Amino acid sequence: MNDADDLIKEKLEEYPDEVRKLAYEVVKLSARGISDVAVAEQMESMVKRIIKNRGAQIDTLKA
Amino acid sequence: MNFRQFKGVQSISFAPEKSSSGRNVTVIFGQNGRGKTGIFRAIMFCLYGEHKLSQDEDISAKELLLVNTAAVREASEKGNHAEAYAALIFKHGEDRYELKRSLIGIDKNGERIEQVESVVLFHTSQDGNTSIYKDPDDIRIRVNEILDENVKDYFLFDGEKIQRLTLASLEQRREIARGIRNLLKVNALEKAIKSSAILRRQIAQEISKKATGEYARIVASISKAEENKSVLTEAAVRLEENISLAKIEKKKIDKKMEECKEILHLVQERKEAENRLVALEEELKNYYGEIKGKTGKLSLLLLSSTVDKVFERIDHKKKKGEIPAEMRSDLIEKILQEMRCICGREIHRKTEEFAAIIAWKNKLTDSVLDDAALDVWRFLSSLRSNRDDTRDAAEALLQKCAVCQNEIEKSRAKIGSLNSLIGGSERKDAADLESVREKIEQDQVRSEAELLKIKDQMKHIQDELQVLIEQRKKLEKDENLKNELIQRASLIEDTHSALQAVFDSFTAEIKQKIAAEANYFFRELIASESGKALGKIIVNEDYSLQITDRWNNHFLANISAGQRQIMSISFIVALAKVASADKILEMPLFMDTPFGRLSFEHRKNILQKVPKLCAQWVLLVTDTEFRKTEAELLESGGCWGNFYMLSNDDHGVTQIKGMTISDARLILSDALGGE
């Protein structure tokens, strides 16, 4: 962990959970040196997973 | 083993972390070319598979040979390849790691071929379990989690890197900015924003294909606005770059013009002298023309005494009535023929009258000759009467010619002297610099105006986008958010906005942090007297450095090489601290010949204070910069752990020899006088 990481996390604190986690994961991915398009593809998978989990949570609540 | 200059298996143990024994400094001592940088190179190769260091930017990977040449030659003679590896044992927290990266080298048809063979990582955790990793990508991820690859370039500083941080050209500053942005995850943030923008565009396209009515219209409008914003952003970046370049060019020209100022008046003087020379030459030409016109009369002046003699002779004959003759010859012929005088009286031979007539006849000259003589007399008479004027005029002309020629010589000499004062060709262009600068200024003003316009348009688009996004959110809410596509779009949009907002405030804060840390370290390391005139270090927009004087004026151009070095070291230590652990630097700090430009007090500060700022410090030094004095200073801090000397054996191969500190001090040269 370093100052830069801490600062990014600190600034993301004010955002909703899903946005905060997704944003931080995207930053970590981007730091690995892979292409923008590759990051976008992985981000898409993460987004789909989050939305799917949302749906599952709603169904659980309903049940 | 067999890595670079190091033939066979050789090893170095770095002094452990401060927390264990308090002695965290390792000195690696050797003359130039013995392999000091090679040790750092081995570590970088082992950790990251890197062949090149930042100092090798102009060298191709193919030219950089890692396998020991002697080992390759010996193996090639036997038809084999030589094996080489770099292995590193390190700790992170309570876990132990052993990393080994191997390669082979062979000489084939006069060409060296090297190839990385394998890499293996052993990870022994606190509980004693060992995991083995052989996949290069896996190993890369694990190593990066401990020691970020972005950090590595900033943990070896040498004289060149130190210079580049503060004397950088535009291209070098960009490169440094790139490295720093990488180190601080600024690049990562930017990339995250770009990637989320890509995804946002994709999903917007998907939605626009499926959406209907008002929602479709809004999605299409957002898409268009984003596209326009992107185009304008690119244009703005280009213009900012142009403006930045223009400012740099103007500064360069201003500097040249400062140098040329002193000779601008010389250039003007030379121009005036050249014009005068042309006028004088024209004047002289006119005088020569006048002289040419008077050649006839002037040449006769040369025969002045002859002119007088001839004139007097003719004049005498004229006075005597001989020229022209009192009587014409044809009349005398007629009288003799008719033997009758003009009065009518007869003339008889052997008389006095007849004798007188014959005497006349004898005295007579040709009338043509008489006329010519009279003409000559008249000409010479006029010449003689104007002789003084002619002489005076000729003398005046010649005088003028002489003066003119003298002035011409003086002008030429002056021009020659001005030419040597003015000097080389680029300084002769002093007069052109102003017009070049003016053109750059005009281009800059145009670019700035265009940039303002674009920023205005971007603000307008941003406002428009905000309204459209709000409208879309409202419609999405009304749609009950069951639509999965809309949910995805919404999450991506929110994440993209969050990343953008974080980026904007993050970059400003991180620069402030670096500047604060750099100023702290600077005050720790700068000599007290040396630092009095200096204010603070500033980190610019492009991450280049500036330092102020105590009156807050920009002062970078005026500091000494030693102060510049301290400034760079402070910046790098600050950068490493901000990018790395909280209080100390986790990555060992390597300094390659750092003392070259530093005065004694600066060296003292560095030797006594840097060990306290980092976990491990490795000093790569030559015999001229690490002597008994430096050794005593290091020893006095109680942080000196290990000493290694690199020397060549009889076969030109470098041998690493570990020595105790007391033995090391015996081989070091004495201090210079005055320290």
mmCIF file of C-alpha atoms in Angstrom, chain A residues 1-12 14-16 18-20 22-24 26-41 43-48 50-52 54-55 58 62, chain B residues 140-141 145 148 150 183-185 187-189 191-196 198-199 202-203 206 481-482 484 487-489 491-492 494-499 501-502 505-506 509-510 513 517 577-582:
data_model
loop_
_atom_site.group_PDB
_atom_site.id
_atom_site.type_symbol
_atom_site.label_atom_id
_atom_site.label_comp_id
_atom_site.label_asym_id
_atom_site.label_seq_id
_atom_site.Cartn_x
_atom_site.Cartn_y
_atom_site.Cartn_z
ATOM 1 C CA MET A 1 0.000 0.000 0.000
ATOM 2 C CA ASN A 2 1.323 3.480 -0.676
ATOM 3 C CA ASP A 3 0.356 7.097 -0.365
ATOM 4 C CA ALA A 4 -1.046 7.224 -3.882
ATOM 5 C CA ASP A 5 -3.256 4.181 -3.351
ATOM 6 C CA ASP A 6 -4.440 5.531 0.012
ATOM 7 C CA LEU A 7 -5.320 8.845 -1.522
ATOM 8 C CA ILE A 8 -7.334 7.242 -4.317
ATOM 9 C CA LYS A 9 -9.214 5.049 -1.844
ATOM 10 C CA GLU A 10 -9.860 8.009 0.411
ATOM 11 C CA LYS A 11 -11.361 9.983 -2.430
ATOM 12 C CA LEU A 12 -13.560 7.108 -3.512
ATOM 13 C CA GLU A 14 -17.726 9.311 -0.706
ATOM 14 C CA TYR A 15 -19.205 7.177 -3.510
ATOM 15 C CA PRO A 16 -21.684 4.278 -3.198
ATOM 16 C CA GLU A 18 -20.608 -0.557 -5.981
ATOM 17 C CA VAL A 19 -19.079 2.506 -7.652
ATOM 18 C CA ARG A 20 -16.223 2.648 -5.152
ATOM 19 C CA LEU A 22 -15.623 -0.977 -9.314
ATOM 20 C CA ALA A 23 -13.591 2.236 -9.695
ATOM 21 C CA TYR A 24 -10.773 0.917 -7.499
ATOM 22 C CA VAL A 26 -10.459 -0.571 -12.687
ATOM 23 C CA VAL A 27 -7.569 1.557 -11.397
ATOM 24 C CA LYS A 28 -5.711 -1.559 -10.219
ATOM 25 C CA LEU A 29 -6.261 -3.193 -13.605
ATOM 26 C CA SER A 30 -5.038 -0.084 -15.396
ATOM 27 C CA ALA A 31 -1.841 -0.065 -13.309
ATOM 28 C CA ARG A 32 -0.904 -3.504 -14.657
ATOM 29 C CA GLY A 33 0.057 -2.175 -18.058
ATOM 30 C CA ILE A 34 -2.588 -3.892 -20.159
ATOM 31 C CA SER A 35 -4.342 -2.017 -22.971
ATOM 32 C CA ASP A 36 -7.330 0.325 -22.497
ATOM 33 C CA VAL A 37 -9.545 -2.042 -24.491
ATOM 34 C CA ALA A 38 -8.515 -5.004 -22.342
ATOM 35 C CA VAL A 39 -9.320 -3.016 -19.202
ATOM 36 C CA ALA A 40 -12.693 -2.056 -20.694
ATOM 37 C CA GLU A 41 -13.471 -5.711 -21.400
ATOM 38 C CA MET A 43 -14.594 -3.835 -16.501
ATOM 39 C CA GLU A 44 -17.608 -4.979 -18.516
ATOM 40 C CA SER A 45 -17.395 -8.431 -16.914
ATOM 41 C CA MET A 46 -17.231 -6.858 -13.460
ATOM 42 C CA VAL A 47 -20.251 -4.643 -14.229
ATOM 43 C CA LYS A 48 -22.305 -7.614 -15.457
ATOM 44 C CA ILE A 50 -22.465 -6.632 -10.080
ATOM 45 C CA ILE A 51 -25.796 -6.206 -11.895
ATOM 46 C CA LYS A 52 -26.417 -9.950 -11.763
ATOM 47 C CA ARG A 54 -28.160 -7.065 -7.625
ATOM 48 C CA GLY A 55 -30.837 -9.091 -9.356
ATOM 49 C CA ILE A 58 -33.671 -8.467 -5.100
ATOM 50 C CA LYS A 62 -38.665 -10.927 -2.489
ATOM 51 C CA ARG B 140 5.292 -10.765 -12.464
ATOM 52 C CA ILE B 141 2.037 -10.061 -10.621
ATOM 53 C CA GLU B 145 2.604 -6.495 -5.496
ATOM 54 C CA ASP B 148 5.951 -2.129 -8.054
ATOM 55 C CA ASN B 150 6.888 1.529 -11.868
ATOM 56 C CA LEU B 183 4.877 5.712 -10.354
ATOM 57 C CA LEU B 184 2.055 7.600 -8.697
ATOM 58 C CA LYS B 185 -0.745 5.795 -10.483
ATOM 59 C CA ASN B 187 -1.351 7.114 -15.508
ATOM 60 C CA ALA B 188 -3.420 4.304 -14.063
ATOM 61 C CA LEU B 189 -6.201 6.753 -13.214
ATOM 62 C CA LYS B 191 -6.219 4.837 -18.232
ATOM 63 C CA ALA B 192 -9.118 3.865 -15.975
ATOM 64 C CA ILE B 193 -11.008 6.949 -17.164
ATOM 65 C CA LYS B 194 -10.258 6.137 -20.799
ATOM 66 C CA SER B 195 -11.317 2.503 -20.410
ATOM 67 C CA SER B 196 -14.569 3.416 -18.660
ATOM 68 C CA ILE B 198 -14.705 3.152 -24.034
ATOM 69 C CA LEU B 199 -17.171 0.945 -22.197
ATOM 70 C CA GLN B 202 -20.083 0.754 -26.321
ATOM 71 C CA ILE B 203 -23.055 0.467 -24.031
ATOM 72 C CA GLU B 206 -26.093 -0.925 -27.623
ATOM 73 C CA LEU B 481 -34.429 0.050 -13.654
ATOM 74 C CA LYS B 482 -35.403 -3.494 -14.511
ATOM 75 C CA GLU B 484 -30.356 -4.745 -17.311
ATOM 76 C CA GLN B 487 -28.515 -0.591 -15.119
ATOM 77 C CA ARG B 488 -25.144 -1.376 -16.585
ATOM 78 C CA ALA B 489 -25.035 1.964 -18.365
ATOM 79 C CA LEU B 491 -23.211 2.035 -13.128
ATOM 80 C CA ILE B 492 -20.588 2.650 -15.790
ATOM 81 C CA ASP B 494 -21.352 6.778 -12.254
ATOM 82 C CA THR B 495 -17.989 5.001 -12.110
ATOM 83 C CA HIS B 496 -16.615 7.077 -14.973
ATOM 84 C CA SER B 497 -17.698 10.321 -13.277
ATOM 85 C CA ALA B 498 -16.200 9.179 -9.965
ATOM 86 C CA LEU B 499 -12.861 8.376 -11.625
ATOM 87 C CA ALA B 501 -13.498 13.611 -10.098
ATOM 88 C CA VAL B 502 -10.865 11.617 -8.217
ATOM 89 C CA SER B 505 -8.310 16.365 -7.057
ATOM 90 C CA PHE B 506 -5.780 13.536 -6.770
ATOM 91 C CA GLU B 509 -2.866 16.800 -3.920
ATOM 92 C CA ILE B 510 -0.171 14.335 -4.901
ATOM 93 C CA LYS B 513 2.602 15.985 -1.084
ATOM 94 C CA GLU B 517 8.308 15.895 1.279
ATOM 95 C CA LYS B 577 8.303 7.919 -0.155
ATOM 96 C CA VAL B 578 4.980 9.096 -1.589
ATOM 97 C CA ALA B 579 4.849 6.182 -4.001
ATOM 98 C CA SER B 580 6.022 3.618 -1.494
ATOM 99 C CA ALA B 581 5.495 2.814 2.170
ATOM 100 C CA ASP B 582 4.194 5.213 4.792
#
